[in-house]
CSV table of C-alpha atoms in Angstrom, one decimal:
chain,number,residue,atom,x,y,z
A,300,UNK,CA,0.0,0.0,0.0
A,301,UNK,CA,2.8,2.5,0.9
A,302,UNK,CA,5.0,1.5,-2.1
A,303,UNK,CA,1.6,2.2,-4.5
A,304,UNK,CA,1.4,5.8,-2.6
A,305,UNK,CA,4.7,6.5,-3.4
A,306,UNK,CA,4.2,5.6,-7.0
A,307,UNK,CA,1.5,8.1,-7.5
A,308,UNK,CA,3.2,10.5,-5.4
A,309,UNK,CA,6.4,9.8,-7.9
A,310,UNK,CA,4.7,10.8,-10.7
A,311,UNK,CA,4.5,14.5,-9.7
A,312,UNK,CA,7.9,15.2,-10.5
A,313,UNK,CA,7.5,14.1,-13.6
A,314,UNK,CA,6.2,17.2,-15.5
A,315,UNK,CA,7.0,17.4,-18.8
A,316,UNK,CA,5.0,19.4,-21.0
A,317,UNK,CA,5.7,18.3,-25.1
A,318,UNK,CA,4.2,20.4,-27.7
A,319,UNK,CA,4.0,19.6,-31.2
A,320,UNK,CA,2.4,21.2,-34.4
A,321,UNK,CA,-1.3,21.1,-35.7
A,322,UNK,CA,-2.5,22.0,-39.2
A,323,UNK,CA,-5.7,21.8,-40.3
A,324,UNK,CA,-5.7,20.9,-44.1
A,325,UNK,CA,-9.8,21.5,-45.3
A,326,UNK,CA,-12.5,21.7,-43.6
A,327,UNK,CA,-15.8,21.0,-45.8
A,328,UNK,CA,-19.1,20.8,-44.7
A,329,UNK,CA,-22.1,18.4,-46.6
A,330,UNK,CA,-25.8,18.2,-45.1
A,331,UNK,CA,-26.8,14.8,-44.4
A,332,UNK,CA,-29.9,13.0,-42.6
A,333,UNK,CA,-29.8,12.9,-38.7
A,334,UNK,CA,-28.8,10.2,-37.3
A,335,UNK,CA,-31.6,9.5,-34.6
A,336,UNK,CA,-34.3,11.2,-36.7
A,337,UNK,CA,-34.5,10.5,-40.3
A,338,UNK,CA,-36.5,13.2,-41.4
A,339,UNK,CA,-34.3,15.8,-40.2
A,340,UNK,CA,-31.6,17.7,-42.3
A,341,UNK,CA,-28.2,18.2,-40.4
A,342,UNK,CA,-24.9,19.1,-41.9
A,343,UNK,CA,-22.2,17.5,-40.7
A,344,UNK,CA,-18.5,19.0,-41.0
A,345,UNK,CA,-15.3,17.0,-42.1
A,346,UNK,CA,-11.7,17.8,-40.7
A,347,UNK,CA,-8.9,16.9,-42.3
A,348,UNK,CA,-5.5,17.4,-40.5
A,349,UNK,CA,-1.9,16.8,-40.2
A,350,UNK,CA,-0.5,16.5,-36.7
A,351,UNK,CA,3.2,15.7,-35.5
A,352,UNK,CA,4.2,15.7,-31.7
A,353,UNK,CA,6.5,13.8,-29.8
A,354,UNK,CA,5.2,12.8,-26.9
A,355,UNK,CA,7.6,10.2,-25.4
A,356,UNK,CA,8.5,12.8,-22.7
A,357,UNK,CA,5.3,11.8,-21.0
A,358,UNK,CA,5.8,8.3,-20.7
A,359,UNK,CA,7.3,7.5,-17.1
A,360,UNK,CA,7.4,4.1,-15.3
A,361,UNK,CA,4.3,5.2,-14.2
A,362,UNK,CA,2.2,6.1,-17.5
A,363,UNK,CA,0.1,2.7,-18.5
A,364,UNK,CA,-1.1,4.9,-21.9
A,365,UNK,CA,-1.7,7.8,-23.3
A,366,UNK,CA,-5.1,9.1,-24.5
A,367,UNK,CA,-4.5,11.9,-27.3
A,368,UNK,CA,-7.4,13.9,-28.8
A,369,UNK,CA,-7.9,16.5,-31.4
A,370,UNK,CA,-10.9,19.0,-30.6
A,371,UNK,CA,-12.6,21.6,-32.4
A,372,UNK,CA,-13.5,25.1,-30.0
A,373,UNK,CA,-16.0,27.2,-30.8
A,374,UNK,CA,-18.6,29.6,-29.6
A,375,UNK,CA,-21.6,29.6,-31.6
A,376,UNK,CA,-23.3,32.6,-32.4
A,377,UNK,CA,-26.1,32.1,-29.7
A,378,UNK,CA,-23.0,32.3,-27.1
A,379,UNK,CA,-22.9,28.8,-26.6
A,380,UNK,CA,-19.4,27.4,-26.1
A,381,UNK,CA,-19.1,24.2,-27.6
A,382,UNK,CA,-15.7,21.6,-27.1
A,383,UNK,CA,-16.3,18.8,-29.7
A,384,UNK,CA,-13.7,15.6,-30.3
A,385,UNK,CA,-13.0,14.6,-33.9
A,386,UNK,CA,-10.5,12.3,-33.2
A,387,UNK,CA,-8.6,10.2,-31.1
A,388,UNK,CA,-6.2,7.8,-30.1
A,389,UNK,CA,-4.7,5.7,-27.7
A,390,UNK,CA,-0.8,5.2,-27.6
A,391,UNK,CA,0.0,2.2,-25.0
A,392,UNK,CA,3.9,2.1,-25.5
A,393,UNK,CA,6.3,4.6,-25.3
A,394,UNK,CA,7.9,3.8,-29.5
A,395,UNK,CA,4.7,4.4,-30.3
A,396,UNK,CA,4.3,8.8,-28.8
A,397,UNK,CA,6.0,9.7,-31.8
A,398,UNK,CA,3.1,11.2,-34.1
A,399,UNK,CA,2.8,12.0,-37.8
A,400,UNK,CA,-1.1,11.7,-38.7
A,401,UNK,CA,-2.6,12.8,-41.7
A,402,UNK,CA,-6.3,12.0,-41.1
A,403,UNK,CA,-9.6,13.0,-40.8
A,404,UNK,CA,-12.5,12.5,-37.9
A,405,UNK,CA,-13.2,9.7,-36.8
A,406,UNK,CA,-16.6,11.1,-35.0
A,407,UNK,CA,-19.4,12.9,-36.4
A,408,UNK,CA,-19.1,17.0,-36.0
A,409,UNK,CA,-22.5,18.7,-36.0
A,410,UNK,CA,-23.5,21.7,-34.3
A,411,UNK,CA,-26.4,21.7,-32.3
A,412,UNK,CA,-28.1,24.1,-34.2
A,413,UNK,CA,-28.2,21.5,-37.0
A,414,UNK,CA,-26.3,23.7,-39.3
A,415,UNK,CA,-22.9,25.6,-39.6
A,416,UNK,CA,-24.2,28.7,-41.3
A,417,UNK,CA,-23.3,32.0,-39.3
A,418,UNK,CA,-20.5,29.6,-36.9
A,419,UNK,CA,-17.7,31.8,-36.2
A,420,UNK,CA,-14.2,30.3,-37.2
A,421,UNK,CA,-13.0,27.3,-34.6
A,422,UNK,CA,-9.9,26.4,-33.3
A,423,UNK,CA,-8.1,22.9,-33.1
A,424,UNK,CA,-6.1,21.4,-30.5
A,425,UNK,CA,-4.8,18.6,-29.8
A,426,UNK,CA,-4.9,17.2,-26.0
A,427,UNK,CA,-3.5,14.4,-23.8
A,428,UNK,CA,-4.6,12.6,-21.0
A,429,UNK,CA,-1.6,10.4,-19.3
A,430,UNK,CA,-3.4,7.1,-17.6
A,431,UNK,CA,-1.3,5.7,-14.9
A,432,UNK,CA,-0.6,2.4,-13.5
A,433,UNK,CA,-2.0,4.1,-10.3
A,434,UNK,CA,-2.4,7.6,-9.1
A,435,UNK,CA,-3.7,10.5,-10.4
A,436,UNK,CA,-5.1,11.4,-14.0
A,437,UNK,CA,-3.4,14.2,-15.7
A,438,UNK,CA,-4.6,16.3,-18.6
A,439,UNK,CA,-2.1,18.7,-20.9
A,440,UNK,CA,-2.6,20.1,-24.1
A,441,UNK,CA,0.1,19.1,-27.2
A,442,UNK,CA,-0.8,21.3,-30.3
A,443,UNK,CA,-3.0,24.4,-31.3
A,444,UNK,CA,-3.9,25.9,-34.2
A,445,UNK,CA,-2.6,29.3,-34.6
A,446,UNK,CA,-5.3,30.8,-36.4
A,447,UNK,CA,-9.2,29.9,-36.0
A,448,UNK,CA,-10.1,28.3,-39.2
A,449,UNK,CA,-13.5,29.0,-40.7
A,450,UNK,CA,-16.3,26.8,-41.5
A,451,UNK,CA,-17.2,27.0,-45.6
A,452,UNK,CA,-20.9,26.8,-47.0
A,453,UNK,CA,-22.4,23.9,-46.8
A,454,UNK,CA,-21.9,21.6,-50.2
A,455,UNK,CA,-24.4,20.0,-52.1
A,456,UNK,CA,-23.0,17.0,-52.7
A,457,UNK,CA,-19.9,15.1,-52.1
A,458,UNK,CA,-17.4,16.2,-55.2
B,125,UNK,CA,-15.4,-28.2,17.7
B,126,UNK,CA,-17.1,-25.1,18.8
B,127,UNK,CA,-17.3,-26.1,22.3
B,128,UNK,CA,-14.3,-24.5,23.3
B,129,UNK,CA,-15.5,-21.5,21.7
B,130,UNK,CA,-18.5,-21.3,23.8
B,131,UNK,CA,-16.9,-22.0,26.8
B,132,UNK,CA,-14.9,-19.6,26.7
B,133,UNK,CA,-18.0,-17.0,25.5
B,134,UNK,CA,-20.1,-18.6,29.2
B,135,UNK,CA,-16.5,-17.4,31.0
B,136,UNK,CA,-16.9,-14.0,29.1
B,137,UNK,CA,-20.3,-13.4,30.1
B,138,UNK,CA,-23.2,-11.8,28.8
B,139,UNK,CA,-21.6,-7.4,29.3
B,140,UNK,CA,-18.4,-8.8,27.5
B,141,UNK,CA,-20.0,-9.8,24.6
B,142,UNK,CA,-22.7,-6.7,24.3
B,143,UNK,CA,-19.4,-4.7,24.7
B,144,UNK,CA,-18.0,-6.4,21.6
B,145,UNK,CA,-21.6,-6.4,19.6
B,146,UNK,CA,-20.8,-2.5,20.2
B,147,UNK,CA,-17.4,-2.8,19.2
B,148,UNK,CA,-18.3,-4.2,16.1
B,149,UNK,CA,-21.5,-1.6,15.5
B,150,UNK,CA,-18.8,1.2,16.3
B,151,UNK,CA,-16.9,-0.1,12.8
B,152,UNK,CA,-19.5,-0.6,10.9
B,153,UNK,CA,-20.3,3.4,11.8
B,154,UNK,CA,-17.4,4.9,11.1
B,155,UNK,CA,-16.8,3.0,8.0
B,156,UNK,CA,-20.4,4.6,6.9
B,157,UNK,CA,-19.0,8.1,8.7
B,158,UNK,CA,-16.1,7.9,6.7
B,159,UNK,CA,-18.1,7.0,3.4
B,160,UNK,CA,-20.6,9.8,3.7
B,161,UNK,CA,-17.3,12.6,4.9
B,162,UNK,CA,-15.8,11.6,1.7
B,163,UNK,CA,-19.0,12.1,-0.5
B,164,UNK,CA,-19.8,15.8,1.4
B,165,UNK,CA,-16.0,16.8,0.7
B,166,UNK,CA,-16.1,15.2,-3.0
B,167,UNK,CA,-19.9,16.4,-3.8
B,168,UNK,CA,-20.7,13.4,-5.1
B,169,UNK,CA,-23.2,10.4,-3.6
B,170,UNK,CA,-20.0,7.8,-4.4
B,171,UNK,CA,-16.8,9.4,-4.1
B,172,UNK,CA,-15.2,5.4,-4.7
B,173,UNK,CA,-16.7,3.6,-7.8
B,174,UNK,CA,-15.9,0.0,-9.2
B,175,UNK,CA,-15.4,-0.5,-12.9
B,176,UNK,CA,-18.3,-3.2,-13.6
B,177,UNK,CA,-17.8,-3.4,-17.4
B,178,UNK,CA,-14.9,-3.5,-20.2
B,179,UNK,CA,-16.0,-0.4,-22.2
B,180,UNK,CA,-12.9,1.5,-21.1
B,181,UNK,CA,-10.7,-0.7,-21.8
B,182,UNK,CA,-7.6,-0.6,-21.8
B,183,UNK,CA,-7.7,2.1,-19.8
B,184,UNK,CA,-10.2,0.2,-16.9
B,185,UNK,CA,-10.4,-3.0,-16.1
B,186,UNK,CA,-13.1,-5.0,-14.7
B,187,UNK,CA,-12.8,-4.4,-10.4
B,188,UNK,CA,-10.4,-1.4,-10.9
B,189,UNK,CA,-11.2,1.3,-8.2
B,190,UNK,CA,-11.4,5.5,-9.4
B,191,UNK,CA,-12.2,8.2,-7.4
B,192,UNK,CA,-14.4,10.7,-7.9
B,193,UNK,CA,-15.1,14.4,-7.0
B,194,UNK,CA,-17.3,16.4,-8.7
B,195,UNK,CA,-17.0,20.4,-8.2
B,196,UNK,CA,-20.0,22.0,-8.5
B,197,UNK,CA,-18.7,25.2,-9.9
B,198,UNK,CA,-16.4,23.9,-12.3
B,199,UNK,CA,-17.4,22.8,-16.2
B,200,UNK,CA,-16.7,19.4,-17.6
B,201,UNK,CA,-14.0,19.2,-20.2
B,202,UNK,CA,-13.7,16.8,-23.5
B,203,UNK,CA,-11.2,14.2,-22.2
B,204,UNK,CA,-12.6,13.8,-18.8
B,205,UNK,CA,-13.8,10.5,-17.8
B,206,UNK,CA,-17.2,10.9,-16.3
B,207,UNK,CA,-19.3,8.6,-14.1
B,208,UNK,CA,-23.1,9.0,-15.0
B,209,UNK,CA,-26.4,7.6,-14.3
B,210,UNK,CA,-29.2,8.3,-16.5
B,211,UNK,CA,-33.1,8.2,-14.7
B,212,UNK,CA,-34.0,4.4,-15.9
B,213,UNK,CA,-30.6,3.3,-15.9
B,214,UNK,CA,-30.0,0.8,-13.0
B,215,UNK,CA,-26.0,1.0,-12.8
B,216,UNK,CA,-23.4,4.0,-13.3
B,217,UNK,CA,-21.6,4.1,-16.5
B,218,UNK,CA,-18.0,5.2,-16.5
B,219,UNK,CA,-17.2,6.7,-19.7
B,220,UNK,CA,-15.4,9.5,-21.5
B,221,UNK,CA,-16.7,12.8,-22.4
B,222,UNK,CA,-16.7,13.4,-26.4
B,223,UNK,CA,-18.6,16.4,-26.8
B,224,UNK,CA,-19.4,19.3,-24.3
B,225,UNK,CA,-22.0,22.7,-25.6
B,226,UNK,CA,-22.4,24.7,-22.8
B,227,UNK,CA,-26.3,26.1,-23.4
B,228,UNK,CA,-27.6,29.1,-21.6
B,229,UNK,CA,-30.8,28.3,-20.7
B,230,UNK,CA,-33.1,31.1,-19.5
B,231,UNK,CA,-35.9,30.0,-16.6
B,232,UNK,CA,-38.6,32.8,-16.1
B,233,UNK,CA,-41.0,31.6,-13.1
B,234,UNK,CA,-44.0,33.6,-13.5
B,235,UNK,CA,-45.6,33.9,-9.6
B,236,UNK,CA,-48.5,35.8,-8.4
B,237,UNK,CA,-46.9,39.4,-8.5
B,238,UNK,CA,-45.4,39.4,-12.0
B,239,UNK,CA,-42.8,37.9,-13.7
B,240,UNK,CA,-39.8,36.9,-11.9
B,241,UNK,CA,-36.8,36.6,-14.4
B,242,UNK,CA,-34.3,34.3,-12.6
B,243,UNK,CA,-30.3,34.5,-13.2
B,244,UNK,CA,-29.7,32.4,-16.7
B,245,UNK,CA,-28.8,28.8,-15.6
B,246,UNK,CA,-25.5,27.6,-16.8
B,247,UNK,CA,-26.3,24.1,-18.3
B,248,UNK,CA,-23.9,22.0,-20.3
B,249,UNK,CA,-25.2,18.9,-22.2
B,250,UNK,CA,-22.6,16.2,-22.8
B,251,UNK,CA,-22.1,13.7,-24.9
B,252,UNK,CA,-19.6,10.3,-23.4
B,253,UNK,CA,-18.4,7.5,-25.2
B,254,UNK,CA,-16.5,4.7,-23.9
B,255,UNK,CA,-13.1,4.3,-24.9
B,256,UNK,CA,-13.6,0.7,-26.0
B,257,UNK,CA,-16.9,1.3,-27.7
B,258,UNK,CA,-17.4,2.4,-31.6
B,259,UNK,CA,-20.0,4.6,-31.0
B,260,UNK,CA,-21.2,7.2,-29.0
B,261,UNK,CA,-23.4,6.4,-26.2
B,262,UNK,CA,-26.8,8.1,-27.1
B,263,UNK,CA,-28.2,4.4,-27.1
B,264,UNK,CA,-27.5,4.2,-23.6
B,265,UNK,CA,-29.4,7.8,-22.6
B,266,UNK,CA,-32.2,6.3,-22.3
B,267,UNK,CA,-33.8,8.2,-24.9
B,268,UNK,CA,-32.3,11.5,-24.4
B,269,UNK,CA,-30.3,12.8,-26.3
B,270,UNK,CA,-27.8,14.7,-24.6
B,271,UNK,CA,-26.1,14.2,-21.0
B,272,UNK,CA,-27.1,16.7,-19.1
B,273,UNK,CA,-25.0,18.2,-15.8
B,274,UNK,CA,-27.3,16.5,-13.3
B,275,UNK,CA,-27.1,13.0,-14.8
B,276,UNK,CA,-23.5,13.1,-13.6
B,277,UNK,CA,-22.0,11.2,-10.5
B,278,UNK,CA,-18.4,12.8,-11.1
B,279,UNK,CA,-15.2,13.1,-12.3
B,280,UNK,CA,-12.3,10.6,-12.3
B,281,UNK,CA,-9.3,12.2,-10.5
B,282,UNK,CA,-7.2,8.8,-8.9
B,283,UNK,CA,-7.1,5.5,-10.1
B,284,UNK,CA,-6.0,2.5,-8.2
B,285,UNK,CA,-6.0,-1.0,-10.0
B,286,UNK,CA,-7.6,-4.4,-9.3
B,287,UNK,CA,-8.8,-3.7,-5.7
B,288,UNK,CA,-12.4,-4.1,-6.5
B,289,UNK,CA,-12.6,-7.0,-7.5
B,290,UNK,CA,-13.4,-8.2,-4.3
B,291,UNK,CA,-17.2,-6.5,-4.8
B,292,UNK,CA,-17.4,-8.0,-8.0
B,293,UNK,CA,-16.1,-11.8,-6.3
B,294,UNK,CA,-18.6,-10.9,-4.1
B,295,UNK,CA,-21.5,-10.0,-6.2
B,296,UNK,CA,-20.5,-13.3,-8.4
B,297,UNK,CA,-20.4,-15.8,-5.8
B,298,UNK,CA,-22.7,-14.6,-2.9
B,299,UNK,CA,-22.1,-17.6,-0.4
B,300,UNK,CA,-18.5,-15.5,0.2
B,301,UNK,CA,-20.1,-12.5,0.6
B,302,UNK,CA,-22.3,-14.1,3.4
B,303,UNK,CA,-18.8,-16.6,4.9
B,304,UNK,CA,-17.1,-13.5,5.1
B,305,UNK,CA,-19.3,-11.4,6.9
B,306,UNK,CA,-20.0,-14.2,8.6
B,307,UNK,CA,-16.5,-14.9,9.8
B,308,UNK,CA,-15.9,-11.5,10.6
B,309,UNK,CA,-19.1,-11.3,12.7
B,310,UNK,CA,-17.6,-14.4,14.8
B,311,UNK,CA,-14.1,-13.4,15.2
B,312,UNK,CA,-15.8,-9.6,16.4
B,313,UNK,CA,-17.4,-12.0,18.9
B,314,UNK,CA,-15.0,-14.3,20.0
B,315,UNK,CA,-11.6,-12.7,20.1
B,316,UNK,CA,-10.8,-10.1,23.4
B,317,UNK,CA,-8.3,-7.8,23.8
């Protein structure tokens, strides 16, 4: 019990703090049928990006995994402040913290408001949660973009 | 075989072992004092939950402990991991928030000498996924469609692995829930100082 506590106690002078680099390469944004309710129109948006961090820093003998997640911030017009995921990832070993993605999301981004007409510009970033074996859960942030990036007109079909 | 035992309880006498029923009452209330302390510091009804399921895996395992609080003044971020219960759903969920919109809502409660416009209630509605899972977990709302703040148990800060399982044994296997208690009653009984 006292050699656990002094794991998690270990772990607080561990305090590295990596940052890497985030770009957003398009953002395009097609209506498409709700999900829960057929008849409704809902435009979704699609993210692509190209991330690159290196994260081993964060792995200590007491990190079990990392979780990594790329969010999209942005306060709609009505004032409401929205955090959404697009993507993530889990990285269990530490040969695997080095990151180059290209991708795109993985989850669906709507707005609540069903469409992204009038929605100021968002910004990215990418974010880490470090698990441990046992202790406390930690939460940093890895990448941002510089510059909000705006959401285009919805499309009418997929070109 | 238990005669010595109850020999020994005739020698005792009947104050000694009221004094150790007591004994054994005084435990069983601090534990509960203890319990309920935690939850009042934490604001949450559990402060200590056991993972039940797989769906964070491999994050949580099955009998792996977390702890909870759950300041009332503070907003809930993409990335935490969030223990809920939804009305209708019989067990909490531990699960990861995916999606936070932070809605104004606006309560005006009309009463018999006008309208009284009360302060706009901060409200976020959340959306969880576990990590394990494919999709979201709308299917498991119950039929809303968005988490709301009150639905939520709390937030896991510590995590320490494995030590549940012993609930879980215990909920698998009943007759050890019922031999341990059992001995533990008995040796309460029997053993002096």
């Amino acid at each position: 019990m006292a050699l656990l506590a002094a794991i998690a106690l270990s772990t607080f002078v561990f305090t590295a703090d990596p940052k890497g680099d985030l770009a957003i390469a398009s953002v395009k944004v097609y209506p498409a049928k709700a999900r829960r309710y057929p008849n409704k129109q809902q435009e979704f948006a699609f993210v692509n990006f190209n991330v690159s961090a290196d994260l081993t820093p964060l792995f200590n003998w007491n990190t079990k995994q990392l979780f990594l997640y790329l969010e999209a911030e942005y306060t709609n017009a009505k004032g409401v402040k929205n955090d959404v995921v697009v993507w993530d990832r889990i990285v269990r070993r530490k040969e695997d913290a080095v990151l180059n993605v290209v991708g795109k999301n993985k989850y669906m981004f709507r707005e609540l408001s069903s469409t992204f007409k009038q929605v100021p510009p968002a910004h990215y970033s990418l974010k880490y949660n470090v698990m441990p074996y046992v202790g406390v859960l930690t939460y940093g942030e890895a990448a941002r973009t510089l510059e909000p990036v705006a959401f285009p007109l919805a499309q009418e079909s997929v070109s | 075989m238990f005669s010595d035992e109850i020999k020994t309880l005739r020698r005792l006498g009947f104050r000694h072992l009221l004094l150790q029923v007591l004994n054994f009452a005084s435990v069983i209330a601090s534990g509960l004092m203890i319990w309920k302390g935690l939850g009042l510091i934490t604001n949450t009804e559990s402060p200590i939950v056991v993972v039940l399921s797989g769906s964070m895996e491999p994050a949580f395992y099955r009998g792996d402990l977390l702890f909870l609080t759950n300041p009332p003044t503070e907003r809930y971020h993409t990335g935490d991991i969030t223990v809920y219960k939804v009305p209708g759903g019989d067990i909490p969920i531990v699960h990861r928030v995916l999606e936070t919109h932070d809605v104004i809502a606006k309560k005006s409660k009309s009463s018999s000498n006008g309208d009284i416009e009360l302060a706009p209630v901060q409200n976020q509605l959340l959306l969880t996924k576990g990590d394990n899972n494919a999709v979201d977990d709308i299917e498991l709302y119950q039929g809303l469609d968005w988490l709301e703040r009150r639905h939520i148990v709390g937030k896991v800060r510590g995590f320490l692995p494995y030590i549940g399982y012993v609930t879980i044994a215990m909920n698998d296997f009943p007759q050890l829930k019922y031999a341990l208690l059992g001995g533990l009653g008995l040796l309460a009984l029997i053993q002096r100082e």
